[in-house]
Coordinates of C-alpha atoms in Angstrom, one line a residue:
M1 CA 0.0 0.0 0.0
G2 CA 2.9 2.3 0.4
Q3 CA 4.4 4.3 3.3
D4 CA 5.7 1.4 5.3
N5 CA 8.9 2.5 7.1
Y6 CA 8.5 6.1 5.9
P7 CA 9.3 8.9 8.3
T8 CA 6.8 11.2 9.9
P9 CA 7.5 15.0 9.7
T10 CA 9.5 16.1 12.8
R11 CA 7.4 19.2 13.4
M12 CA 3.7 18.3 13.5
D13 CA 2.4 21.6 15.1
G14 CA -0.1 23.1 12.8
V15 CA 0.3 20.4 10.1
L16 CA -2.9 19.7 8.2
F17 CA -1.6 16.8 6.1
Y18 CA 1.5 15.7 4.2
I19 CA 2.4 14.0 0.9
Q20 CA 5.0 11.2 0.3
H21 CA 5.8 9.2 -2.8
N22 CA 7.6 6.1 -3.9
R23 CA 10.7 7.9 -5.3
G24 CA 12.4 8.6 -2.0
K25 CA 11.3 9.6 1.5
N26 CA 11.2 13.4 1.1
T27 CA 7.9 14.7 2.5
Y28 CA 5.8 17.7 1.4
I29 CA 4.1 19.3 4.4
Y30 CA 0.9 21.4 4.4
S31 CA 0.4 23.4 7.6
L32 CA -1.5 26.4 8.8
N33 CA 0.1 29.7 7.7
Y34 CA 0.1 32.0 10.7
K35 CA 1.0 35.7 10.5
S36 CA 3.3 37.3 13.1
D37 CA 0.2 38.2 15.2
K38 CA -0.7 34.5 15.4
T39 CA -3.8 34.8 13.2
I40 CA -4.2 32.8 10.0
N41 CA -3.0 34.5 6.8
K42 CA -6.3 34.8 5.0
D43 CA -4.7 35.3 1.6
E44 CA -2.6 32.1 2.0
P45 CA -4.0 30.0 4.8
I46 CA -1.8 27.0 4.1
Q47 CA 2.0 27.0 3.7
V48 CA 3.8 24.2 2.0
Y49 CA 7.3 23.1 2.6
R50 CA 9.4 20.0 2.3
Q51 CA 11.4 17.9 4.7
L52 CA 14.3 16.2 3.0
F53 CA 14.6 12.9 4.8
D54 CA 16.9 11.8 2.0
N55 CA 19.2 14.6 3.1
G56 CA 19.2 14.4 6.9
G57 CA 15.7 15.7 7.5
V58 CA 16.5 19.3 6.7
I59 CA 13.4 21.5 6.1
R60 CA 13.3 23.6 2.9
P61 CA 10.8 25.7 1.0
L62 CA 9.4 24.3 -2.2
T63 CA 11.3 25.0 -5.4
I64 CA 9.6 27.3 -7.9
I65 CA 8.9 24.2 -10.1
Q66 CA 7.5 22.2 -7.2
K67 CA 5.3 25.2 -6.2
N68 CA 3.9 25.9 -9.7
F69 CA 3.6 22.4 -11.2
A70 CA 3.5 19.8 -8.4
Y71 CA 2.9 20.5 -4.7
G72 CA 1.8 24.1 -4.6
I73 CA -1.7 25.0 -3.8
D74 CA -4.5 27.3 -4.8
S75 CA -7.1 28.4 -2.3
K76 CA -10.3 30.3 -2.3
L77 CA -12.2 31.7 0.7
L78 CA -15.8 30.5 0.9
K79 CA -18.7 32.3 2.5
N80 CA -18.7 30.0 5.5
K81 CA -15.1 31.1 6.3
S82 CA -13.7 27.8 5.2
Y83 CA -11.4 27.5 2.1
E84 CA -11.6 25.5 -1.0
V85 CA -8.1 24.2 -1.7
S86 CA -6.5 22.3 -4.5
I87 CA -3.0 21.0 -5.2
V88 CA -1.8 22.5 -8.5
S89 CA -1.0 19.1 -10.0
L90 CA -4.4 17.7 -9.1
P91 CA -6.9 20.6 -9.4
E92 CA -10.0 18.4 -9.8
Q93 CA -9.5 16.9 -6.3
K94 CA -11.0 19.5 -4.1
L95 CA -9.9 19.9 -0.5
F96 CA -11.6 22.0 2.1
L97 CA -9.9 23.8 5.1
H98 CA -12.3 24.1 8.0
F99 CA -12.0 26.1 11.2
P100 CA -14.5 24.6 13.6
S101 CA -15.7 26.6 16.6
K102 CA -14.2 23.9 18.9
G103 CA -11.2 21.8 18.0
D104 CA -8.3 22.2 15.6
P105 CA -8.6 23.3 12.0
Y106 CA -8.6 20.4 9.5
V107 CA -8.7 19.5 5.8
S108 CA -11.4 17.3 4.4
T109 CA -11.9 15.8 0.9
T110 CA -14.1 13.2 -0.9
V111 CA -12.7 10.2 -2.7
A112 CA -15.0 7.5 -4.3
G113 CA -18.0 9.1 -2.7
T114 CA -16.7 9.1 0.8
S115 CA -16.0 12.4 2.7
F116 CA -13.4 12.3 5.4
I117 CA -10.7 14.3 7.3
L118 CA -7.4 14.1 5.3
K119 CA -4.2 13.2 7.2
R120 CA -1.7 12.1 4.5
I121 CA -1.3 11.2 0.9
F122 CA 0.9 8.7 -0.8
I123 CA 1.6 9.0 -4.5
R124 CA 2.7 5.9 -6.5
Q125 CA 4.6 7.3 -9.5
K126 CA 4.9 5.3 -12.7
D127 CA 8.3 3.8 -13.2
G128 CA 10.3 5.4 -16.0
T129 CA 8.7 8.8 -15.7
S130 CA 10.2 11.9 -13.9
G131 CA 10.4 15.6 -13.8
L132 CA 7.5 17.5 -15.5
S133 CA 6.5 14.4 -17.3
T134 CA 5.9 12.3 -14.2
K135 CA 2.9 10.1 -14.4
V136 CA 1.0 8.5 -11.5
D137 CA -0.3 5.0 -11.1
Y138 CA -2.5 5.8 -8.2
I139 CA -2.9 8.0 -5.1
L140 CA -3.7 6.8 -1.6
F141 CA -5.6 9.1 0.7
Y142 CA -5.2 8.4 4.4
G143 CA -7.8 9.9 6.7
V144 CA -10.3 9.6 9.4
K145 CA -14.1 9.2 9.2
D146 CA -16.3 9.0 12.4
G147 CA -13.1 8.5 14.5
K148 CA -11.9 5.5 12.4
P149 CA -8.9 5.4 10.1
L150 CA -9.6 4.8 6.4
V151 CA -7.6 4.6 3.1
K152 CA -9.1 5.6 -0.2
K153 CA -7.4 4.9 -3.6
L154 CA -7.7 7.1 -6.6
V155 CA -6.5 5.5 -9.8
L156 CA -5.4 8.0 -12.5

């Protein structure tokens, strides 16, 4: 299924979800983007960065190519003060950032007709593809529904 023996990001404070793939253990982390006054940045509510486990676990920003073509996000404020979010390389898979009156903010999505809280994503990239021409076999969405863990598979 993927992600066996993969590392967990070392800083989980404010992390909404993260992405890993079969081409190394580097991790792309999506967390709340706070301003200096500790309020959420309404223009960019989620910050994305990477933890390079293949390079000692150092944390770095996304490269311009990663931000614009792979792991970056687009977000739009909705009337109910939540956000519709999409990853630039998978715009049709809508994610929603929620700010409940009680509890921590979270991201939800729907895969195969099931809505759930998203915790992590694993991408199985096709062998023999790389760079901007990378193709994907499938994506596993790990999450929680009604307090129980679940995994949903999206075949592309």
